[in-house]
mmCIF file of C-alpha atoms in Angstrom:
data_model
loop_
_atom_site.group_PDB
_atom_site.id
_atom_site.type_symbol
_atom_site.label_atom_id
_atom_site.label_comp_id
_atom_site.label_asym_id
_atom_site.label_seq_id
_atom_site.Cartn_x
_atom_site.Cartn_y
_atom_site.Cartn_z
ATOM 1 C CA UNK R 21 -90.228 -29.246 230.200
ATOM 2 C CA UNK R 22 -90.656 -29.792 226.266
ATOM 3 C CA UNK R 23 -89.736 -25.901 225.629
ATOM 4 C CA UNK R 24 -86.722 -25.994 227.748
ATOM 5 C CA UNK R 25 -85.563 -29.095 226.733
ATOM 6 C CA UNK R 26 -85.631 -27.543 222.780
ATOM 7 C CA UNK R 27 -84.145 -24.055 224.162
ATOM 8 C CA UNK R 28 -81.605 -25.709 225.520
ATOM 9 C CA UNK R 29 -80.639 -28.012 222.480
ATOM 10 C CA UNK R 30 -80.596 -25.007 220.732
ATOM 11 C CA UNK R 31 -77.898 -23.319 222.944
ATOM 12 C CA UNK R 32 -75.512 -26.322 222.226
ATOM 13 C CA UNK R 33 -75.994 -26.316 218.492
ATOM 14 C CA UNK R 34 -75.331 -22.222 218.972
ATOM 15 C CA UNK R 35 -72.451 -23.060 220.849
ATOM 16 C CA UNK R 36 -70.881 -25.448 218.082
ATOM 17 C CA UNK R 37 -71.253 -23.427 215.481
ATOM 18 C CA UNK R 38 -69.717 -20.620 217.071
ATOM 19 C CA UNK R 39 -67.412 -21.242 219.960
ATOM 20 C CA UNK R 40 -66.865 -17.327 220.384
ATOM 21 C CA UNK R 41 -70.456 -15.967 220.782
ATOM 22 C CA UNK R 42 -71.990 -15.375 223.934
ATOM 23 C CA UNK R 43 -74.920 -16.464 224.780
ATOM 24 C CA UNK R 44 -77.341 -14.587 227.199
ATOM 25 C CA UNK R 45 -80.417 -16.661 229.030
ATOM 26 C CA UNK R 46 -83.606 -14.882 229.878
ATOM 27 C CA UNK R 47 -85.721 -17.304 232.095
ATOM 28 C CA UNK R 48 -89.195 -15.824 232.692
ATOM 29 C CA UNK R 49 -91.071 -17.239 235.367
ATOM 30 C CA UNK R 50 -93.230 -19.431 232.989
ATOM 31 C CA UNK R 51 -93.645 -19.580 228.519
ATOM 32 C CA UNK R 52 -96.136 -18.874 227.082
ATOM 33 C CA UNK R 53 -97.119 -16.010 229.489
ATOM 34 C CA UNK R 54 -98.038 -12.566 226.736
ATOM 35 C CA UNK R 55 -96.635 -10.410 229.056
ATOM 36 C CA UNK R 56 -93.019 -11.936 228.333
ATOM 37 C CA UNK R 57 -93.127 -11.629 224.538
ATOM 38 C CA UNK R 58 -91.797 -7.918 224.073
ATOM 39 C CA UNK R 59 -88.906 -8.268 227.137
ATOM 40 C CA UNK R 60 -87.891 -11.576 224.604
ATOM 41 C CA UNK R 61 -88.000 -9.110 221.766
ATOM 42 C CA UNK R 62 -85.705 -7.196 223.471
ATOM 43 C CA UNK R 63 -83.428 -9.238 224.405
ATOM 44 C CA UNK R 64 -83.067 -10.966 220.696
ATOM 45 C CA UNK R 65 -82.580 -7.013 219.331
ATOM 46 C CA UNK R 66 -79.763 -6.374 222.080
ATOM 47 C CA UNK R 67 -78.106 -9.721 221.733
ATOM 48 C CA UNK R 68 -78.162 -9.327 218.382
ATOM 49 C CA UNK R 69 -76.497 -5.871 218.490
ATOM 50 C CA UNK R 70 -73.375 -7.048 220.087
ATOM 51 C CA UNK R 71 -72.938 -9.974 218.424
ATOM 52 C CA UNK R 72 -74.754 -12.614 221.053
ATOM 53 C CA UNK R 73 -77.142 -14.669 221.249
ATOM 54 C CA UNK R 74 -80.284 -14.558 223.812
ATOM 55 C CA UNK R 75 -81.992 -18.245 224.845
ATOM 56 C CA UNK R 76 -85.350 -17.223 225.714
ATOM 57 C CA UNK R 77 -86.036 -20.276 228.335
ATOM 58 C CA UNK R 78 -88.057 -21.180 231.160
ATOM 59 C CA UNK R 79 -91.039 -23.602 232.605
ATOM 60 C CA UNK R 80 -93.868 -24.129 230.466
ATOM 61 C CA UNK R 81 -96.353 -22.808 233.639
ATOM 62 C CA UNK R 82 -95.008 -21.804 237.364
ATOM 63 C CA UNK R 83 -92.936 -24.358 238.821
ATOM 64 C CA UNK R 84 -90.187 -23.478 241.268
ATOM 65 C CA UNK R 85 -88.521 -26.833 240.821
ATOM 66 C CA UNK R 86 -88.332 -26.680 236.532
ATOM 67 C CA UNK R 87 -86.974 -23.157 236.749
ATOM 68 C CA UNK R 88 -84.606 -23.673 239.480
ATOM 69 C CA UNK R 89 -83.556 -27.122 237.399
ATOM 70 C CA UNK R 90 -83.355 -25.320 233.979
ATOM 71 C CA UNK R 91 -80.934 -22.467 235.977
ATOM 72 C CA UNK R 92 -78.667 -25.559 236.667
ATOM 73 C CA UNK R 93 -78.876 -26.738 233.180
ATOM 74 C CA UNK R 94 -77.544 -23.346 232.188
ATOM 75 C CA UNK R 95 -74.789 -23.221 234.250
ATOM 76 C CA UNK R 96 -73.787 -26.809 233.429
ATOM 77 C CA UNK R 97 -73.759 -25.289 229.444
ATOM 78 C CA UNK R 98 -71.637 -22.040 230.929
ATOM 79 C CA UNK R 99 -73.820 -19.363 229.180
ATOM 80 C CA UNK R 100 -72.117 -15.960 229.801
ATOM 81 C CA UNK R 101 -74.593 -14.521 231.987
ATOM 82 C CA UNK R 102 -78.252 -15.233 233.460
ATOM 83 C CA UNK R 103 -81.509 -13.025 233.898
ATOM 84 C CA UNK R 104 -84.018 -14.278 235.723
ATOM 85 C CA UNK R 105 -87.894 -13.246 236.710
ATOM 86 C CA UNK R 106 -88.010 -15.507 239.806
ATOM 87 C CA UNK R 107 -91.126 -17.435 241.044
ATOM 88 C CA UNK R 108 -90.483 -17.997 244.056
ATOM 89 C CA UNK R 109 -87.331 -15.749 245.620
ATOM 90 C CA UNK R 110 -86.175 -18.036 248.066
ATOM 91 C CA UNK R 111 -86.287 -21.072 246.603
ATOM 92 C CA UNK R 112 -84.359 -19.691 243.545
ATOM 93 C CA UNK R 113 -81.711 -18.279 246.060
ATOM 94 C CA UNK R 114 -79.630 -21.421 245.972
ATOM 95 C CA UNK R 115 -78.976 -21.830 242.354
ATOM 96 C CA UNK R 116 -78.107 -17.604 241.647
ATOM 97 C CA UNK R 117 -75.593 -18.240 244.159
ATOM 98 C CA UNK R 118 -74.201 -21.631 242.380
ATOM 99 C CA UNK R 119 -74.711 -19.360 238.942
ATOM 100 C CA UNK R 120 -72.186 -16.740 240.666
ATOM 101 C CA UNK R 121 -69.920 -19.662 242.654
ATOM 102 C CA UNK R 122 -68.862 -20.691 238.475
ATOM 103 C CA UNK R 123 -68.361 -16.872 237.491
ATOM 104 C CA UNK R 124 -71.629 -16.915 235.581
ATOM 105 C CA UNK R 125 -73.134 -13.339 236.267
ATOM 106 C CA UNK R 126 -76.890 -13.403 237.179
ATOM 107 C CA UNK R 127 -79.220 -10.274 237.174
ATOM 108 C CA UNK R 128 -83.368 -10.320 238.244
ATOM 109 C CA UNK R 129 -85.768 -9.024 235.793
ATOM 110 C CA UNK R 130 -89.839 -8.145 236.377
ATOM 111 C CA UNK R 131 -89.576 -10.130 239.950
ATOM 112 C CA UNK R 132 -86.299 -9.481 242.476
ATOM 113 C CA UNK R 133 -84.370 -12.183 244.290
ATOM 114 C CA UNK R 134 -82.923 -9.101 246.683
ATOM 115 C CA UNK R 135 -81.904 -11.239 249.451
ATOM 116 C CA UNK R 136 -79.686 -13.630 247.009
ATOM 117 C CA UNK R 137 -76.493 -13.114 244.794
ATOM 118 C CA UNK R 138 -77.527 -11.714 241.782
ATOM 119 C CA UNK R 139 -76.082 -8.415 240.981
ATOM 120 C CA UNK R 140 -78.954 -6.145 239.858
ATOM 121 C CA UNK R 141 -82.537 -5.901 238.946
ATOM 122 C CA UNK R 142 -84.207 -4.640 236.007
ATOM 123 C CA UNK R 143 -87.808 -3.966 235.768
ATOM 124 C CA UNK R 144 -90.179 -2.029 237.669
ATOM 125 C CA UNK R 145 -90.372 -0.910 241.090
ATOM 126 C CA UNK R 146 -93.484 -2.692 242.340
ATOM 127 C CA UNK R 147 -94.116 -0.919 244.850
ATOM 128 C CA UNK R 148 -94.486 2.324 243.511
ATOM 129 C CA UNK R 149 -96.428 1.207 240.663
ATOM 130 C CA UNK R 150 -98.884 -0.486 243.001
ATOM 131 C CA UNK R 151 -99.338 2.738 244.908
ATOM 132 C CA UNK R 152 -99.696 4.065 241.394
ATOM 133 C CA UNK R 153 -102.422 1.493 241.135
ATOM 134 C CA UNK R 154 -103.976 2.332 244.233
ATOM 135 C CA UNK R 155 -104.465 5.673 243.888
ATOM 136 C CA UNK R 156 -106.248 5.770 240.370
ATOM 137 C CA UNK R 157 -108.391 2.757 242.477
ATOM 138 C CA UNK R 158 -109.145 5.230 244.993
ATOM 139 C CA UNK R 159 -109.550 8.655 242.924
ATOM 140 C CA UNK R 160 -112.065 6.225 240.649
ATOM 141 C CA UNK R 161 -114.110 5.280 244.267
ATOM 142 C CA UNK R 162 -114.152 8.186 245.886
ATOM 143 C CA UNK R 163 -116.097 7.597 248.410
ATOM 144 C CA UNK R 164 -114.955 3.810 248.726
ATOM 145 C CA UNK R 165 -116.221 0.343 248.631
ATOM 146 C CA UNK R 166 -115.576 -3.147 248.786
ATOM 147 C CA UNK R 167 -112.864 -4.570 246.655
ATOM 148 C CA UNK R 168 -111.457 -7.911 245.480
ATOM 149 C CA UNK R 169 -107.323 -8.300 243.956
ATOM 150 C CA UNK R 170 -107.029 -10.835 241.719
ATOM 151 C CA UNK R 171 -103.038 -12.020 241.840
ATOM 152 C CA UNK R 172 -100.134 -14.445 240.124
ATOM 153 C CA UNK R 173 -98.360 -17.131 242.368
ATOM 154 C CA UNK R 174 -98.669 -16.110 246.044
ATOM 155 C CA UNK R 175 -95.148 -16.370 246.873
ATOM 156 C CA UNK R 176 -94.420 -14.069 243.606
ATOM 157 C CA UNK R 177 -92.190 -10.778 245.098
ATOM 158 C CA UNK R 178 -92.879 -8.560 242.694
ATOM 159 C CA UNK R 179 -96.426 -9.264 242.852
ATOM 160 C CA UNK R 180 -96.788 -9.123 246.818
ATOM 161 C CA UNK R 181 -95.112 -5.337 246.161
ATOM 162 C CA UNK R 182 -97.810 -4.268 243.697
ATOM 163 C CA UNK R 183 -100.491 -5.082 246.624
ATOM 164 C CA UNK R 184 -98.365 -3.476 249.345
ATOM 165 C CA UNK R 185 -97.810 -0.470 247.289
ATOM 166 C CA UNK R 186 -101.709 -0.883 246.284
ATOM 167 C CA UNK R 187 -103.194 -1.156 249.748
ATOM 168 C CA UNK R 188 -100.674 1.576 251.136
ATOM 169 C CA UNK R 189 -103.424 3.801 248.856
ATOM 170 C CA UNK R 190 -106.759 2.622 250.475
ATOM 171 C CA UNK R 191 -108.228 4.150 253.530
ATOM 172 C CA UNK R 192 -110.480 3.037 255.998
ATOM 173 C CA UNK R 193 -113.520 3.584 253.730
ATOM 174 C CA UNK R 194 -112.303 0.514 251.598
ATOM 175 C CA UNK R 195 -113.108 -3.071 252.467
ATOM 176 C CA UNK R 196 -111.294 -5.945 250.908
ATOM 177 C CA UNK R 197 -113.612 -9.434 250.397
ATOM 178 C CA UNK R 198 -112.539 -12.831 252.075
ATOM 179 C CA UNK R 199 -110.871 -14.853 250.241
ATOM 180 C CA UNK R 200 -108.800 -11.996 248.897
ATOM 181 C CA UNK R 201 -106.002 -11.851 246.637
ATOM 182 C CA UNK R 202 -107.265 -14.844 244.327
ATOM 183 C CA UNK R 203 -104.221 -16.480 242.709
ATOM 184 C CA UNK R 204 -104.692 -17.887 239.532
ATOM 185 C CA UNK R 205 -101.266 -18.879 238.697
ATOM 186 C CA UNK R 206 -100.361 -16.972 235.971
ATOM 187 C CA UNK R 207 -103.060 -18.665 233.686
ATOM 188 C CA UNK R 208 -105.555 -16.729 232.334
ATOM 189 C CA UNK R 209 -108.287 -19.379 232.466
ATOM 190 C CA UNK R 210 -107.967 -19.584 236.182
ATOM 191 C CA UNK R 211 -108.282 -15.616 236.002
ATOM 192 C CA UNK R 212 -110.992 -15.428 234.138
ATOM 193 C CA UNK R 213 -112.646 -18.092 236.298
ATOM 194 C CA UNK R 214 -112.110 -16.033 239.637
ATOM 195 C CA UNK R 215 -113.351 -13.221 238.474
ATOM 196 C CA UNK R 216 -116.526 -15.195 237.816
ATOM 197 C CA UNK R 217 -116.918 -16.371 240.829
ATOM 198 C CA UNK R 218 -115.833 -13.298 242.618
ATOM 199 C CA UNK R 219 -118.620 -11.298 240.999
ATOM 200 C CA UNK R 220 -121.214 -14.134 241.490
ATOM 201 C CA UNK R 221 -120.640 -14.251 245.101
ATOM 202 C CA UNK R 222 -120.450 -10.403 246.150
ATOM 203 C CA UNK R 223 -123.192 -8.811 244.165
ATOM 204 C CA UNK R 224 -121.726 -5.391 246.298
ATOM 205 C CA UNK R 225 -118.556 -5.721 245.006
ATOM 206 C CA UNK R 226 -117.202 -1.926 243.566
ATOM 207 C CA UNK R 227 -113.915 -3.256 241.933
ATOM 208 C CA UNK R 228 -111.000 -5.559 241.164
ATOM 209 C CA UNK R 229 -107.668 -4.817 241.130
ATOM 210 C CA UNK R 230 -105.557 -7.079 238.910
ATOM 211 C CA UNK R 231 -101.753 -7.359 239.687
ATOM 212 C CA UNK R 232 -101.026 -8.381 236.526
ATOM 213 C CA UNK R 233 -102.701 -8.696 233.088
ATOM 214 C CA UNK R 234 -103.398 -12.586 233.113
ATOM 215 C CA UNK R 235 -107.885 -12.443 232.430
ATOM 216 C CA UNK R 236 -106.866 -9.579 229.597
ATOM 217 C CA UNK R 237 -104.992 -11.855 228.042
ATOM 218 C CA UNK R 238 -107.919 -13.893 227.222
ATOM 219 C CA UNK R 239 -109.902 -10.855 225.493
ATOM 220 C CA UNK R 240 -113.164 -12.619 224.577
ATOM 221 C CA UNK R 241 -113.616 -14.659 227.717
ATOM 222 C CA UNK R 242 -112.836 -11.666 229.870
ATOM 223 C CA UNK R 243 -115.313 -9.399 228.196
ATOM 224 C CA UNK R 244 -117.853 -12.222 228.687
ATOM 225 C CA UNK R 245 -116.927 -12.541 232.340
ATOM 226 C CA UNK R 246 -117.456 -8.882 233.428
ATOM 227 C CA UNK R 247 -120.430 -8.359 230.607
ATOM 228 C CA UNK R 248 -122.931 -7.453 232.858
ATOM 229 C CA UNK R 249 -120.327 -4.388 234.938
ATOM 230 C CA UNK R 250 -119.729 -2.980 231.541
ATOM 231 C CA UNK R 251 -122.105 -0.341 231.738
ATOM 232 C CA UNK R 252 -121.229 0.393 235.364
ATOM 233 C CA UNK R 253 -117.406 0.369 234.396
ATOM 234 C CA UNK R 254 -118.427 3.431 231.737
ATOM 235 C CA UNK R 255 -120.281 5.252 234.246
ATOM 236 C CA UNK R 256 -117.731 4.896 236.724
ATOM 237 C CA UNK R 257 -120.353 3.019 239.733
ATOM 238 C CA UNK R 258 -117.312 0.059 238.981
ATOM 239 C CA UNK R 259 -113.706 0.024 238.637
ATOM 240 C CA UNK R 260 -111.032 -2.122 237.615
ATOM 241 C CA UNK R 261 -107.471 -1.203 237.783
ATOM 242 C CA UNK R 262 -105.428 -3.709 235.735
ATOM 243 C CA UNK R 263 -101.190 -3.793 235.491
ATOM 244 C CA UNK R 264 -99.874 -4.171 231.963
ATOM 245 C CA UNK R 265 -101.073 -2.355 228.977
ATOM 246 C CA UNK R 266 -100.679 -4.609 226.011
ATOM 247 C CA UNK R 267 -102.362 -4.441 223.253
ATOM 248 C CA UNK R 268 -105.194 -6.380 223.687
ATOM 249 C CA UNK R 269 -105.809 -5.042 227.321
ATOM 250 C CA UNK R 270 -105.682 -1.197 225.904
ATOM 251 C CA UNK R 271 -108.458 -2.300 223.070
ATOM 252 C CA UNK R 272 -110.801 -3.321 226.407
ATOM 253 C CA UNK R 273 -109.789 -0.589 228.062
ATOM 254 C CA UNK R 274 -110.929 1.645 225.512
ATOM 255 C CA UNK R 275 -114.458 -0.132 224.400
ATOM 256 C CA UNK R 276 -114.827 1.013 228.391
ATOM 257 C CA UNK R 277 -114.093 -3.417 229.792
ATOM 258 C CA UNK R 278 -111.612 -1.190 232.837
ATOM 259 C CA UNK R 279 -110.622 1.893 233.915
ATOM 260 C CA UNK R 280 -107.019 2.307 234.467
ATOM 261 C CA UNK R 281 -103.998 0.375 233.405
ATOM 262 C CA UNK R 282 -100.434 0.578 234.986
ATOM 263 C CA UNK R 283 -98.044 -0.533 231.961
ATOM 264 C CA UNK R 284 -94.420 -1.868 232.667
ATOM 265 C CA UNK R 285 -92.000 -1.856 230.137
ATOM 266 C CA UNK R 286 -91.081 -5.371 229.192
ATOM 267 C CA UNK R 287 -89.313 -4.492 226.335
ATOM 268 C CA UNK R 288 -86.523 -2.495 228.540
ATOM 269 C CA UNK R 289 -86.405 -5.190 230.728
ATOM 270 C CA UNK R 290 -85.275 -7.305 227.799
ATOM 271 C CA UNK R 291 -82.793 -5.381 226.308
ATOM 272 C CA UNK R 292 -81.287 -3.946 229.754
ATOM 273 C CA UNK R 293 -80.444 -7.818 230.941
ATOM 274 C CA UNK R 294 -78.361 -7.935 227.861
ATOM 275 C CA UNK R 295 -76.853 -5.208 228.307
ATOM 276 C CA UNK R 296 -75.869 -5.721 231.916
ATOM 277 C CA UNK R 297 -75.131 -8.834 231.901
ATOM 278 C CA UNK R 298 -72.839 -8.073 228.709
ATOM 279 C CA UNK R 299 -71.276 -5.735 231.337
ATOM 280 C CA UNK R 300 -70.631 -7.686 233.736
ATOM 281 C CA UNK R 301 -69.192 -10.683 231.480
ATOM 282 C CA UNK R 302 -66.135 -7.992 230.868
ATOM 283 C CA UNK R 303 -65.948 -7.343 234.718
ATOM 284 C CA UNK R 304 -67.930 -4.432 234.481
ATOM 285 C CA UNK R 305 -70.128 -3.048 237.201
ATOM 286 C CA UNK R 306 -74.077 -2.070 236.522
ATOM 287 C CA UNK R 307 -76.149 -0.116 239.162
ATOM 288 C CA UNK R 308 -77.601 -2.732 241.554
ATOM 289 C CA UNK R 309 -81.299 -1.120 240.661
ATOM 290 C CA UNK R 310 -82.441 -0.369 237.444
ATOM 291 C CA UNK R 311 -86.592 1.119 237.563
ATOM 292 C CA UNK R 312 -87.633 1.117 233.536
ATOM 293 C CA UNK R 313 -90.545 2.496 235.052
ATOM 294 C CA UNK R 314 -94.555 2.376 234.041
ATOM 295 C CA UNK R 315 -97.291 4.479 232.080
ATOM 296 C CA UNK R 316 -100.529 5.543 233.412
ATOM 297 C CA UNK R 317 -103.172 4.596 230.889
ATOM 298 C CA UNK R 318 -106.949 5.740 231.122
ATOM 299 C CA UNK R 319 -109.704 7.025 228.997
ATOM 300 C CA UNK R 320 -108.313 10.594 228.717
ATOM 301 C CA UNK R 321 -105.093 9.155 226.917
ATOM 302 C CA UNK R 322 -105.684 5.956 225.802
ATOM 303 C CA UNK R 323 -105.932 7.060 222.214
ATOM 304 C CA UNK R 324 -102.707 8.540 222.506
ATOM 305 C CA UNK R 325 -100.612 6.042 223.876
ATOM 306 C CA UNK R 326 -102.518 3.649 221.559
ATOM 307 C CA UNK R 327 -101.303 5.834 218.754
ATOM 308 C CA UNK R 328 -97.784 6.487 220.046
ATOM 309 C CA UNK R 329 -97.653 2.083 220.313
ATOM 310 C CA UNK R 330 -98.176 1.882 216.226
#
């Protein structure tokens, strides 16, 4: 509440000092969340390209009531256009459509609304990625096993896709644990937590499949949680298959804490709201689906993406 309540009296002293400039919001699904920080980048750099500005706002943790509130907030300010990474699709469908009602364009980033008004989507197709996920999963356990997913918010769209796509991958040789997918709520104590607990209570477990980042995030406490798989992990007897490749989660990656990450692109995500929505401010039209795609990162070329990163 603090954070948007600051974004927000930023936008108004933007807006007084120059009554001209257009100002873009980008409303992730919660602050503070690392995967977030490069599709902000992004959006600063292409704001700042035309001539706009980009109001990087949102709940401080998931809360489909404070992002649904701080949506109406924008439209009372009449920013020139919204992107959104929706928590919760349906409950979000009411204020995209009072966004659109005023002539304020709204676009979807990382997580799709597609049953609402907004005009496009940028980010990854979830699906595909999961069955990208899936089938490094699978090619890693062969023979299968019994597995455990480790997820965001349960009503999360984007993050229901990644398991869809994932499972789509598994045959009948896999086995998935009760209890399975964990949420954790985006926070990366809760993940770290789980996969505690997970481990501690199926000592036959032969991987996790995160569907997103969140326990990498937390370097130090995640390499203390899964200490005792590490040497497993190396030999390959245990796999986890993580989305997201930032920095942090490529160093574990390579000191051999997983074995496959599925990167997004957050940075594209940023800069192509921008753009769009800069679009369709000038009654433009944008293609209704825009995939900025993912990269495949394991031990055969995780010192070259790290390099190609610097």
């Amino acid at each position: 509440m603090l954070f948007a309540t600051i974004a927000l009296a930023a936008l108004a002293a933007a807006g007084s000092a120059g009554a001209q400039e257009k100002v873009f919001a980008l409303v992730p699904k919660a602050l503070g969340v690392p995967f977030y920080a490069d599709a902000e980048k992004g959006c600063e750099e292409a704001a700042k390209k035309i001539g706009a500005t980009c109001l990087f706002t949102g709940p401080a943790q998931l809360d489909d009531a404070e992002q649904a509130r701080i949506v109406r907030d924008l439209i009372t300010r009449k920013v020139a256009g919204i992107s959104i990474a929706p928590n919760n699709a349906e409950s979000i469908a009411s204020v995209i459509a009072a966004a659109q009602d005023k002539g304020i364009p709204v676009v979807t980033f990382d997580s799709d609304a597609p049953k609402s008004k907004r005009t496009a989507f940028i980010g990854t197709n979830n699906e595909a990625g999961g069955e990208s996920a899936g089938e490094a999963f699978a090619k890693a356990l062969p023979k299968g096993g019994k597995y455990a997913v480790l997820t965001g918010g349960l009503s999360a769209a984007n993050l229901n896709d990644r398991i869809k796509g994932f499972k789509s991958k598994l045959d009948g040789s896999f086995t998935e644990v009760a209890g399975s997918p964990f949420s954790c709520n985006d926070d990366s104590s809760a993940a770290v937590q789980i996969i505690q607990d997970v481990l501690a209570k199926n000592s036959d477990l032969d991987g996790i499949f995160f569907v997103g980042g969140w326990p990498m995030f937390a370097p130090q406490a995640y390499a203390r949680a899964v200490k005792n798989k590490v040497e497993d992990l190396k030999a390959g007897k245990f796999v986890i298959v993580s989305f997201d490749t930032l920095p942090t989660q490529v160093k574990l990656l390579k000191d051999g804490y997983a074995t496959t990450l599925v990167g997004q692109r957050p940075y594209a995500m940023g800069t192509g709201s921008v753009e769009q929505l800069d679009k369709l401010s000038k009654g433009e039209t944008v293609p209704p689906v825009t995939d900025t795609g993912v990269d495949i990162v394991d031990k055969t070329n995780v010192d070259k993406f790290m390099a190609a990163a610097q």
